[in-house]
Amino acid sequence: MIDPAWDQLALTESTKLKACGAYIDHKEQQRLVQFVTAFHNDFKRLRGSILYRSPFFSVDSVVSELLAEEIHLQNCTSQ
């Protein structure tokens, strides 16, 4: 679920700011941090790993890692 606060904040951004690459990168990183911190505690190792990276990975790569970790955890609990 997308946080409506992000939508409200986006309405206040100027057109010039929205076109600034550094600002777009910063905004994506902030959203990634918000997404990662909402992970279930089963994924705390992965959360820590992602949050301490510099620079951050893309959202796509984080989701891929999350899916791989989920499969790994399912395999561990089914054995």
C-alpha positions as YAML, in Angstrom:
chain: A
units: angstrom
residues:
- id: 1
  name: MET
  ca: [0.00, 0.00, 0.00]
- id: 2
  name: ILE
  ca: [1.34, 3.42, -0.94]
- id: 3
  name: ASP
  ca: [1.47, 5.96, 1.84]
- id: 4
  name: PRO
  ca: [-0.91, 8.86, 1.04]
- id: 5
  name: ALA
  ca: [1.56, 11.22, 2.71]
- id: 6
  name: TRP
  ca: [3.95, 10.66, -0.20]
- id: 7
  name: ASP
  ca: [1.19, 11.65, -2.62]
- id: 8
  name: GLN
  ca: [0.44, 14.80, -0.64]
- id: 9
  name: LEU
  ca: [4.13, 15.71, -0.48]
- id: 10
  name: ALA
  ca: [4.48, 15.21, -4.23]
- id: 11
  name: LEU
  ca: [1.79, 17.85, -4.81]
- id: 12
  name: THR
  ca: [3.99, 20.47, -3.13]
- id: 13
  name: GLU
  ca: [7.08, 19.77, -5.24]
- id: 14
  name: SER
  ca: [8.00, 22.26, -7.91]
- id: 15
  name: THR
  ca: [8.40, 21.14, -11.52]
- id: 16
  name: LYS
  ca: [12.10, 22.05, -11.40]
- id: 17
  name: LEU
  ca: [12.62, 19.94, -8.30]
- id: 18
  name: LYS
  ca: [10.83, 16.95, -9.85]
- id: 19
  name: ALA
  ca: [13.25, 17.15, -12.81]
- id: 20
  name: CYS
  ca: [16.38, 17.14, -10.63]
- id: 21
  name: GLY
  ca: [18.11, 13.77, -10.82]
- id: 22
  name: ALA
  ca: [19.69, 14.05, -7.36]
- id: 23
  name: TYR
  ca: [16.31, 14.81, -5.80]
- id: 24
  name: ILE
  ca: [14.67, 11.88, -7.58]
- id: 25
  name: ASP
  ca: [17.44, 9.55, -6.36]
- id: 26
  name: HIS
  ca: [17.08, 10.86, -2.80]
- id: 27
  name: LYS
  ca: [13.30, 10.42, -2.87]
- id: 28
  name: GLU
  ca: [13.64, 6.85, -4.14]
- id: 29
  name: GLN
  ca: [16.15, 6.06, -1.39]
- id: 30
  name: GLN
  ca: [13.80, 7.44, 1.27]
- id: 31
  name: ARG
  ca: [10.95, 5.31, -0.03]
- id: 32
  name: LEU
  ca: [13.22, 2.28, -0.12]
- id: 33
  name: VAL
  ca: [14.16, 2.86, 3.52]
- id: 34
  name: GLN
  ca: [10.47, 3.13, 4.44]
- id: 35
  name: PHE
  ca: [9.75, -0.11, 2.55]
- id: 36
  name: VAL
  ca: [12.66, -2.01, 4.11]
- id: 37
  name: THR
  ca: [11.93, -0.90, 7.67]
- id: 38
  name: ALA
  ca: [8.42, -2.33, 7.31]
- id: 39
  name: PHE
  ca: [9.80, -5.86, 6.72]
- id: 40
  name: HIS
  ca: [8.55, -8.56, 9.08]
- id: 41
  name: ASN
  ca: [11.02, -9.52, 11.82]
- id: 42
  name: ASP
  ca: [11.75, -12.78, 9.99]
- id: 43
  name: PHE
  ca: [13.66, -10.62, 7.50]
- id: 44
  name: LYS
  ca: [15.66, -8.55, 10.00]
- id: 45
  name: ARG
  ca: [19.00, -9.91, 8.73]
- id: 46
  name: LEU
  ca: [18.12, -8.87, 5.19]
- id: 47
  name: ARG
  ca: [16.79, -5.50, 6.41]
- id: 48
  name: GLY
  ca: [20.08, -4.76, 8.17]
- id: 49
  name: SER
  ca: [22.08, -5.81, 5.15]
- id: 50
  name: ILE
  ca: [20.12, -3.50, 2.86]
- id: 51
  name: LEU
  ca: [20.10, -0.49, 5.17]
- id: 52
  name: TYR
  ca: [23.88, -0.53, 5.64]
- id: 53
  name: ARG
  ca: [24.71, -0.60, 1.94]
- id: 54
  name: SER
  ca: [26.16, 2.40, 0.27]
- id: 55
  name: PRO
  ca: [24.90, 3.23, -2.25]
- id: 56
  name: PHE
  ca: [21.46, 1.70, -1.97]
- id: 57
  name: PHE
  ca: [20.36, -0.85, -4.52]
- id: 58
  name: SER
  ca: [17.34, -0.31, -6.70]
- id: 59
  name: VAL
  ca: [13.86, -1.22, -5.51]
- id: 60
  name: ASP
  ca: [13.79, -4.05, -8.06]
- id: 61
  name: SER
  ca: [16.94, -5.65, -6.69]
- id: 62
  name: VAL
  ca: [15.71, -5.32, -3.10]
- id: 63
  name: VAL
  ca: [12.41, -7.00, -4.01]
- id: 64
  name: SER
  ca: [14.34, -9.80, -5.74]
- id: 65
  name: GLU
  ca: [16.43, -10.31, -2.60]
- id: 66
  name: LEU
  ca: [13.31, -10.27, -0.45]
- id: 67
  name: LEU
  ca: [11.69, -12.97, -2.59]
- id: 68
  name: ALA
  ca: [14.84, -15.10, -2.49]
- id: 69
  name: GLU
  ca: [15.02, -14.78, 1.30]
- id: 70
  name: GLU
  ca: [11.35, -15.70, 1.61]
- id: 71
  name: ILE
  ca: [11.94, -18.88, -0.42]
- id: 72
  name: HIS
  ca: [15.00, -19.68, 1.69]
- id: 73
  name: LEU
  ca: [13.02, -19.26, 4.92]
- id: 74
  name: GLN
  ca: [10.18, -21.43, 3.60]
- id: 75
  name: ASN
  ca: [12.64, -24.17, 2.69]
- id: 76
  name: CYS
  ca: [14.27, -24.01, 6.13]
- id: 77
  name: THR
  ca: [10.96, -24.30, 7.98]
- id: 78
  name: SER
  ca: [9.64, -27.13, 5.81]
- id: 79
  name: GLN
  ca: [12.64, -29.38, 6.50]
...
